[in-house]
C-alpha positions as a Markdown table, in Angstrom:
| # | Residue | x | y | z |
|---|---|---|---|---|
| 1 | Unk | -32.2 | 1.4 | -30.0 |
| 2 | Unk | -28.4 | 0.8 | -32.3 |
| 3 | Unk | -25.9 | -1.8 | -31.8 |
| 4 | Unk | -23.2 | -2.0 | -29.0 |
| 5 | Unk | -20.2 | -0.3 | -29.5 |
| 6 | Unk | -17.2 | -2.2 | -28.7 |
| 7 | Unk | -13.8 | -2.1 | -28.5 |
| 8 | Unk | -11.1 | -4.8 | -28.1 |
| 9 | Unk | -8.1 | -4.2 | -26.1 |
| 10 | Unk | -5.2 | -6.5 | -27.4 |
| 11 | Unk | -5.6 | -8.9 | -29.4 |
| 12 | Unk | -3.3 | -12.4 | -28.4 |
| 13 | Unk | -5.5 | -15.8 | -27.6 |
| 14 | Unk | -8.0 | -14.0 | -25.9 |
| 15 | Unk | -8.2 | -11.0 | -28.4 |
| 16 | Unk | -9.1 | -12.7 | -31.4 |
| 17 | Unk | -12.0 | -14.8 | -30.3 |
| 18 | Unk | -13.0 | -12.0 | -28.8 |
| 19 | Unk | -13.2 | -10.2 | -32.8 |
| 20 | Unk | -15.2 | -13.1 | -34.0 |
| 21 | Unk | -17.6 | -13.1 | -31.0 |
| 22 | Unk | -17.5 | -9.6 | -31.7 |
| 23 | Unk | -18.1 | -10.1 | -35.3 |
| 24 | Unk | -20.9 | -12.8 | -34.9 |
| 25 | Unk | -23.3 | -11.0 | -33.2 |
| 26 | Unk | -25.5 | -8.4 | -34.9 |
| 27 | Unk | -26.1 | -6.6 | -31.6 |
| 28 | Unk | -22.5 | -5.5 | -31.6 |
| 29 | Unk | -20.3 | -3.3 | -33.4 |
| 30 | Unk | -16.7 | -4.1 | -33.8 |
| 31 | Unk | -15.4 | 0.3 | -34.0 |
| 32 | Unk | -11.5 | -0.5 | -32.4 |
| 33 | Unk | -8.6 | -2.7 | -31.5 |
| 34 | Unk | -5.8 | -1.5 | -29.1 |
| 35 | Unk | -2.2 | -3.3 | -30.0 |
| 36 | Unk | 0.6 | -3.1 | -27.7 |
| 37 | Unk | 2.9 | -4.8 | -30.3 |
| 38 | Unk | 4.3 | -1.7 | -33.1 |
| 39 | Unk | 4.0 | -4.9 | -36.0 |
| 40 | Unk | 0.1 | -4.9 | -35.4 |
| 41 | Unk | -0.3 | -1.3 | -35.5 |
| 42 | Unk | -2.6 | -0.7 | -38.9 |
| 43 | Unk | -3.7 | -4.1 | -39.2 |
| 44 | Unk | -7.5 | -5.0 | -39.8 |
| 45 | Unk | -9.1 | -6.3 | -37.2 |
| 46 | Unk | -10.3 | -9.6 | -39.4 |
| 47 | Unk | -6.4 | -10.5 | -40.3 |
| 48 | Unk | -5.5 | -10.0 | -36.7 |
| 49 | Unk | -8.4 | -12.5 | -35.7 |
| 50 | Unk | -7.9 | -14.8 | -38.4 |
| 51 | Unk | -10.5 | -14.6 | -40.1 |
| 52 | Unk | -9.5 | -14.3 | -43.7 |
| 53 | Unk | -11.2 | -10.8 | -44.4 |
| 54 | Unk | -10.8 | -7.8 | -43.6 |
| 55 | Unk | -13.6 | -6.0 | -41.5 |
| 56 | Unk | -12.6 | -2.7 | -42.2 |
| 57 | Unk | -11.8 | -1.9 | -38.2 |
| 58 | Unk | -7.5 | -0.7 | -38.3 |
| 59 | Unk | -5.6 | -1.6 | -35.4 |
| 60 | Unk | -3.7 | 1.1 | -33.3 |
| 61 | Unk | -1.2 | 1.4 | -30.1 |
| 62 | Unk | -2.1 | 4.6 | -29.9 |
| 63 | Unk | -4.8 | 4.3 | -26.7 |
| 64 | Unk | -6.8 | 7.8 | -27.5 |
| 65 | Unk | -7.5 | 6.4 | -31.3 |
| 66 | Unk | -9.6 | 3.0 | -30.4 |
| 67 | Unk | -11.5 | 6.2 | -28.1 |
| 68 | Unk | -11.9 | 8.7 | -30.6 |
| 69 | Unk | -13.7 | 5.9 | -31.9 |
| 70 | Unk | -16.2 | 6.7 | -28.7 |
| 71 | Unk | -16.7 | 2.5 | -28.1 |
| 72 | Unk | -19.6 | 1.8 | -25.2 |
| 73 | Unk | -17.9 | -1.0 | -23.6 |
| 74 | Unk | -14.2 | -2.3 | -24.1 |
| 75 | Unk | -13.7 | -6.1 | -23.8 |
| 76 | Unk | -10.2 | -5.5 | -22.2 |
| 77 | Unk | -7.9 | -9.0 | -23.2 |
| 78 | Unk | -4.8 | -8.4 | -22.2 |
| 79 | Unk | -2.3 | -10.8 | -20.5 |
| 80 | Unk | -2.8 | -9.5 | -16.9 |
| 81 | Unk | -0.3 | -12.2 | -14.4 |
| 82 | Unk | 2.8 | -10.3 | -14.7 |
| 83 | Unk | 1.2 | -6.7 | -14.4 |
| 84 | Unk | -1.6 | -6.5 | -12.4 |
| 85 | Unk | -0.7 | -2.9 | -11.1 |
| 86 | Unk | -0.3 | -2.0 | -14.7 |
| 87 | Unk | -3.5 | -3.2 | -16.1 |
| 88 | Unk | -5.5 | -1.4 | -12.8 |
| 89 | Unk | -4.2 | 1.5 | -14.4 |
| 90 | Unk | -5.3 | 1.0 | -18.1 |
| 91 | Unk | -8.9 | -0.5 | -16.3 |
| 92 | Unk | -9.5 | 2.9 | -14.1 |
| 93 | Unk | -8.3 | 5.4 | -17.1 |
| 94 | Unk | -11.1 | 3.6 | -19.5 |
| 95 | Unk | -14.0 | 4.5 | -16.4 |
| 96 | Unk | -12.9 | 7.8 | -15.8 |
| 97 | Unk | -13.0 | 8.0 | -20.0 |
| 98 | Unk | -16.6 | 7.2 | -19.1 |
| 99 | Unk | -16.1 | 3.5 | -21.4 |
| 100 | Unk | -17.6 | 0.1 | -19.7 |
| 101 | Unk | -15.0 | -2.4 | -19.4 |
| 102 | Unk | -15.6 | -6.1 | -19.5 |
| 103 | Unk | -12.2 | -7.6 | -18.4 |
| 104 | Unk | -11.0 | -11.4 | -18.4 |
| 105 | Unk | -8.3 | -10.2 | -15.5 |
| 106 | Unk | -6.8 | -9.3 | -12.9 |
| 107 | Unk | -8.4 | -12.2 | -11.7 |
| 108 | Unk | -7.9 | -10.0 | -7.7 |
| 109 | Unk | -11.0 | -8.2 | -8.7 |
| 110 | Unk | -13.2 | -11.0 | -9.4 |
| 111 | Unk | -14.1 | -10.4 | -6.0 |
| 112 | Unk | -13.1 | -8.0 | -3.7 |
| 113 | Unk | -10.6 | -9.8 | -1.2 |
| 114 | Unk | -9.8 | -8.5 | 2.4 |
| 115 | Unk | -6.4 | -9.0 | 2.0 |
| 116 | Unk | -5.9 | -5.4 | 0.0 |
| 117 | Unk | -6.6 | -2.7 | 1.2 |
| 118 | Unk | -10.2 | -0.8 | 0.9 |
| 119 | Unk | -8.4 | 2.1 | -0.7 |
| 120 | Unk | -7.2 | -0.1 | -3.0 |
| 121 | Unk | -11.1 | -1.2 | -4.2 |
| 122 | Unk | -12.5 | 2.6 | -3.9 |
| 123 | Unk | -9.7 | 3.5 | -6.2 |
| 124 | Unk | -11.3 | 1.4 | -8.9 |
| 125 | Unk | -15.1 | 2.7 | -7.9 |
| 126 | Unk | -13.8 | 6.4 | -7.7 |
| 127 | Unk | -13.3 | 6.1 | -11.4 |
| 128 | Unk | -16.1 | 4.4 | -12.3 |
| 129 | Unk | -18.3 | 6.8 | -10.6 |
| 130 | Unk | -16.4 | 10.3 | -12.1 |
| 131 | Unk | -16.1 | 8.3 | -15.3 |
| 132 | Unk | -20.4 | 7.2 | -15.1 |
| 133 | Unk | -19.0 | 3.2 | -16.6 |
| 134 | Unk | -19.2 | -0.1 | -14.7 |
| 135 | Unk | -16.0 | -2.9 | -14.6 |
| 136 | Unk | -16.9 | -6.5 | -15.0 |
| 137 | Unk | -14.4 | -8.9 | -14.0 |
| 138 | Unk | -15.2 | -12.9 | -14.6 |
| 139 | Unk | -13.1 | -15.6 | -16.8 |
| 140 | Unk | -13.4 | -19.3 | -16.7 |
| 141 | Unk | -11.3 | -19.8 | -14.3 |
| 142 | Unk | -10.9 | -18.1 | -12.5 |
| 143 | Unk | -14.9 | -17.2 | -12.7 |
| 144 | Unk | -17.5 | -18.6 | -13.9 |
| 145 | Unk | -16.5 | -22.7 | -14.2 |
| 146 | Unk | -16.0 | -21.9 | -11.0 |
| 147 | Unk | -18.0 | -19.8 | -9.1 |
| 148 | Unk | -21.3 | -18.9 | -11.1 |
| 149 | Unk | -21.1 | -22.6 | -12.4 |
| 150 | Unk | -21.6 | -24.0 | -8.5 |
| 151 | Unk | -23.5 | -21.5 | -7.0 |
| 152 | Unk | -26.2 | -22.3 | -9.9 |
| 153 | Unk | -25.9 | -25.9 | -9.1 |
| 154 | Unk | -26.3 | -25.2 | -5.1 |
| 155 | Unk | -30.2 | -24.4 | -6.3 |
| 156 | Unk | -30.6 | -27.9 | -5.8 |
| 157 | Unk | -29.2 | -28.4 | -2.9 |
| 158 | Unk | -30.9 | -28.9 | 1.1 |
| 159 | Unk | -27.8 | -28.2 | 3.0 |
| 160 | Unk | -24.6 | -28.2 | 1.4 |
| 161 | Unk | -21.0 | -29.6 | 4.0 |
| 162 | Unk | -18.5 | -29.0 | 1.0 |
| 163 | Unk | -17.8 | -27.6 | -2.0 |
| 164 | Unk | -15.0 | -28.6 | -4.4 |
| 165 | Unk | -14.6 | -27.1 | -7.5 |
| 166 | Unk | -11.5 | -28.5 | -9.9 |
| 167 | Unk | -9.7 | -27.9 | -12.7 |
| 168 | Unk | -8.0 | -30.9 | -14.2 |
| 169 | Unk | -5.7 | -30.1 | -17.1 |
| 170 | Unk | -3.2 | -30.8 | -19.1 |
| 171 | Unk | -1.3 | -27.8 | -20.3 |
| 172 | Unk | 1.3 | -29.0 | -23.0 |
| 173 | Unk | -1.0 | -27.3 | -26.0 |
| 174 | Unk | -0.9 | -24.2 | -23.4 |
| 175 | Unk | 1.1 | -21.2 | -25.2 |
| 176 | Unk | 2.1 | -18.8 | -22.6 |
| 177 | Unk | 5.5 | -18.9 | -21.7 |
| 178 | Unk | 5.6 | -16.6 | -19.2 |
| 179 | Unk | 2.8 | -17.8 | -17.1 |
| 180 | Unk | 4.4 | -21.5 | -17.5 |
| 181 | Unk | 7.7 | -21.0 | -16.7 |
| 182 | Unk | 7.7 | -17.5 | -14.4 |
| 183 | Unk | 4.8 | -17.9 | -13.3 |
| 184 | Unk | 4.5 | -22.0 | -12.4 |
| 185 | Unk | 8.0 | -22.6 | -12.7 |
| 186 | Unk | 7.2 | -25.6 | -14.9 |
| 187 | Unk | 10.7 | -27.1 | -16.3 |
| 188 | Unk | 13.0 | -25.1 | -13.7 |
| 189 | Unk | 13.5 | -27.2 | -10.6 |
| 190 | Unk | 11.3 | -28.6 | -8.3 |
| 191 | Unk | 12.0 | -25.9 | -5.3 |
| 192 | Unk | 12.5 | -23.0 | -8.0 |
| 193 | Unk | 10.9 | -19.5 | -6.0 |
| 194 | Unk | 8.1 | -19.4 | -9.1 |
| 195 | Unk | 5.6 | -16.5 | -8.8 |
| 196 | Unk | 2.5 | -19.2 | -7.8 |
| 197 | Unk | 4.2 | -20.3 | -5.2 |
| 198 | Unk | 5.3 | -17.3 | -3.0 |
| 199 | Unk | 3.6 | -16.9 | 0.1 |
| 200 | Unk | -0.3 | -15.6 | -0.6 |
| 201 | Unk | -0.2 | -15.6 | -4.1 |
| 202 | Unk | -2.7 | -18.7 | -4.5 |
| 203 | Unk | -5.0 | -17.1 | -2.1 |
| 204 | Unk | -4.3 | -13.4 | -3.6 |
| 205 | Unk | -5.2 | -15.3 | -7.3 |
| 206 | Unk | -7.9 | -17.9 | -6.5 |
| 207 | Unk | -8.7 | -16.4 | -3.2 |
| 208 | Unk | -11.7 | -14.3 | -4.8 |
| 209 | Unk | -13.7 | -17.0 | -6.5 |
| 210 | Unk | -13.6 | -18.3 | -2.9 |
| 211 | Unk | -14.7 | -15.7 | -1.3 |
| 212 | Unk | -17.7 | -15.5 | -3.7 |
| 213 | Unk | -19.0 | -18.9 | -3.3 |
| 214 | Unk | -18.7 | -18.4 | 0.1 |
| 215 | Unk | -20.9 | -14.3 | 0.1 |
| 216 | Unk | -23.1 | -16.6 | -2.0 |
| 217 | Unk | -23.9 | -19.4 | 0.0 |
| 218 | Unk | -24.4 | -16.9 | 3.3 |
| 219 | Unk | -20.8 | -18.4 | 4.7 |
| 220 | Unk | -18.7 | -15.9 | 7.4 |
| 221 | Unk | -14.7 | -17.7 | 6.5 |
| 222 | Unk | -12.3 | -17.7 | 9.4 |
| 223 | Unk | -9.2 | -15.9 | 8.3 |
| 224 | Unk | -6.7 | -16.7 | 6.3 |
| 225 | Unk | -7.6 | -19.0 | 3.7 |
| 226 | Unk | -5.3 | -22.2 | 3.9 |
| 227 | Unk | -3.5 | -23.5 | 0.6 |
| 228 | Unk | -1.7 | -27.1 | 0.0 |
| 229 | Unk | 0.5 | -27.2 | -3.1 |
| 230 | Unk | 2.4 | -30.7 | -4.3 |
| 231 | Unk | 5.3 | -30.3 | -7.2 |
| 232 | Unk | 6.0 | -32.9 | -9.0 |
| 233 | Unk | 9.1 | -33.5 | -11.3 |
| 234 | Unk | 8.8 | -35.0 | -14.9 |
| 235 | Unk | 10.1 | -38.8 | -15.0 |
| 236 | Unk | 11.1 | -38.8 | -18.5 |
| 237 | Unk | 11.7 | -35.5 | -20.8 |
| 238 | Unk | 8.0 | -33.9 | -21.7 |
| 239 | Unk | 7.7 | -31.6 | -25.3 |
| 240 | Unk | 5.1 | -29.0 | -24.6 |
| 241 | Unk | 5.0 | -25.8 | -27.1 |
| 242 | Unk | 6.4 | -23.8 | -24.7 |
| 243 | Unk | 9.7 | -26.4 | -25.3 |
| 244 | Unk | 10.8 | -29.3 | -23.6 |
| 245 | Unk | 10.4 | -30.3 | -19.7 |
| 246 | Unk | 13.6 | -32.1 | -18.7 |
| 247 | Unk | 13.4 | -35.5 | -17.1 |
| 248 | Unk | 13.8 | -34.1 | -13.2 |
| 249 | Unk | 12.0 | -30.5 | -13.6 |
| 250 | Unk | 9.0 | -29.5 | -12.1 |
| 251 | Unk | 6.0 | -30.6 | -15.0 |
| 252 | Unk | 2.8 | -31.3 | -12.6 |
| 253 | Unk | 1.5 | -29.5 | -9.9 |
| 254 | Unk | -1.8 | -30.2 | -8.3 |
| 255 | Unk | -3.1 | -27.2 | -4.9 |
| 256 | Unk | -5.6 | -26.5 | -3.0 |
| 257 | Unk | -7.2 | -23.0 | -2.0 |
| 258 | Unk | -9.3 | -23.8 | 1.2 |
| 259 | Unk | -11.8 | -21.7 | 3.1 |
| 260 | Unk | -12.6 | -23.3 | 6.7 |
| 261 | Unk | -15.4 | -22.0 | 8.7 |
| 262 | Unk | -14.2 | -23.1 | 12.4 |
| 263 | Unk | -11.7 | -24.8 | 11.2 |
| 264 | Unk | -14.0 | -27.1 | 8.9 |
| 265 | Unk | -13.5 | -26.6 | 5.2 |
| 266 | Unk | -16.1 | -25.7 | 3.4 |
| 267 | Unk | -15.0 | -24.6 | 0.4 |
| 268 | Unk | -11.8 | -25.5 | -1.7 |
| 269 | Unk | -10.6 | -24.4 | -5.3 |
| 270 | Unk | -8.5 | -27.4 | -6.3 |
| 271 | Unk | -6.3 | -27.5 | -9.3 |
| 272 | Unk | -4.5 | -30.6 | -10.8 |
| 273 | Unk | -2.0 | -29.9 | -13.4 |
| 274 | Unk | 0.0 | -31.3 | -15.6 |
| 275 | Unk | 2.1 | -31.4 | -18.8 |
| 276 | Unk | 1.6 | -34.6 | -19.9 |
| 277 | Unk | -1.9 | -37.1 | -19.9 |
| 278 | Unk | 0.1 | -40.0 | -17.7 |
| 279 | Unk | 1.8 | -37.9 | -15.2 |
| 280 | Unk | 1.5 | -38.8 | -11.7 |
| 281 | Unk | -1.7 | -41.5 | -12.4 |
| 282 | Unk | -2.8 | -41.6 | -8.6 |
| 283 | Unk | -4.5 | -37.8 | -9.0 |
| 284 | Unk | -8.2 | -36.9 | -9.9 |
| 285 | Unk | -7.9 | -37.3 | -14.1 |
| 286 | Unk | -10.4 | -35.5 | -16.4 |
| 287 | Unk | -13.6 | -38.0 | -17.5 |
| 288 | Unk | -13.5 | -37.3 | -21.1 |
| 289 | Unk | -10.2 | -35.6 | -23.3 |
| 290 | Unk | -7.3 | -33.3 | -22.0 |
| 291 | Unk | -8.9 | -31.1 | -19.4 |
| 292 | Unk | -12.5 | -30.5 | -18.1 |
| 293 | Unk | -13.6 | -28.3 | -15.2 |
| 294 | Unk | -16.0 | -30.3 | -11.8 |
| 295 | Unk | -17.5 | -29.4 | -9.2 |
| 296 | Unk | -18.6 | -31.9 | -6.0 |
| 297 | Unk | -21.2 | -30.6 | -3.7 |
| 298 | Unk | -20.7 | -32.9 | -0.6 |
| 299 | Unk | -24.3 | -32.9 | 1.5 |
| 300 | Unk | -27.8 | -33.4 | 0.6 |
| 301 | Unk | -28.1 | -34.6 | -2.1 |
| 302 | Unk | -24.0 | -35.5 | -2.9 |
| 303 | Unk | -24.0 | -33.8 | -6.6 |
| 304 | Unk | -20.9 | -34.1 | -9.1 |
| 305 | Unk | -20.7 | -32.8 | -12.7 |
| 306 | Unk | -17.9 | -32.8 | -15.0 |
| 307 | Unk | -17.3 | -30.1 | -17.9 |
| 308 | Unk | -15.5 | -31.1 | -20.3 |
| 309 | Unk | -14.6 | -28.5 | -23.8 |
| 310 | Unk | -13.1 | -29.3 | -26.9 |
| 311 | Unk | -12.7 | -27.4 | -30.0 |
| 312 | Unk | -13.3 | -28.9 | -33.3 |
| 313 | Unk | -9.8 | -29.9 | -33.4 |
| 314 | Unk | -9.9 | -31.4 | -30.5 |
| 315 | Unk | -7.9 | -28.9 | -27.9 |
| 316 | Unk | -9.3 | -28.2 | -25.0 |
C-alpha cells in the first residue's frame, strides 16, 4: 500500500504546521493545498509553510483543482470561529466528493450536542454515507487536552466524584485579532457584548467536551449545562501581538462550563485566560511557563496532571 494522499485546506498558523507534519511523515504524501488568499495562489507549499525549500505542490484557490489531485484525506485547517455554517458546508462538500476529512473545527462537531437539531447531525452523516467518507473533528482544546487525555487518566480511578479540566494561559502571543477582539472582547469594555459571552455560546463551544467526558464515564447529565463567567479589566496598559489593551478595558477572563448530575457538579471545563502573566494573581497559574492544561480528578484516588508545552523558541 502506498502513501496516503493528503491535501491541506488553508495555510494559516495551523495549516503551516500540517504541511510540515505531512512532509516529515513517509506514510503521507502531500498532493494539494487550498488557500483563500489570492496572494497565495500558485505559491509552493514549502514556501507557504516556511520550510525554506519547495515541495513541488502548488497552492490553489480553486476547490476543484485541489480535489482533482484525488486526495484520500483533507486536513481542514481553516479558521471556523466566525464561519461555522460555511465551514460545515465545506466539510459536507468534501464528504460528498468521497474525501475523508480530519478537521480542527468547528468545535461543535467534536461530539453531538442536544442543543442542535437531529437534522443538523444527519446532514453530515448522510454526506458521509453518500461519499463513502469519514469526518473526524478534534483539536487540543476543545479536544485532546480536555477530553481524550482526561478519559485516559480516569482509567486509574476507582471512584470519580468530579473531573475538572483546565486551560491556564497567557494569550498575549496568540495572533488571532478576530478571535481575541470579536469573540473574547479583549481590549473592549468589560461589559461589551462580545460573541463568546452571549447566552449559550460557551455551552455550544465547550459543551461537546463536557458531553463526551460524560459519555465516557457513563453519566447522564442534567439539562441545560451551567456556566460561570468572570471578566476583568486591565489595571495598566497591556501590549499584545494583536494590539494594545488600554487600562480599564477587558484583559482577562475566567469561565466554566459545568455538567451536573442531580444538581451536583460532575464535569467542569474551566479556562483562565490572561493577556499578561501578572494579571489577577489569585486565579490559578500554570506550574511552568505561560500556558498549561491541568486535569484534576476528585475521587479515589485524587489525581492532578499538568501538561505544559513550549516551542523551541519558548512560546507556549
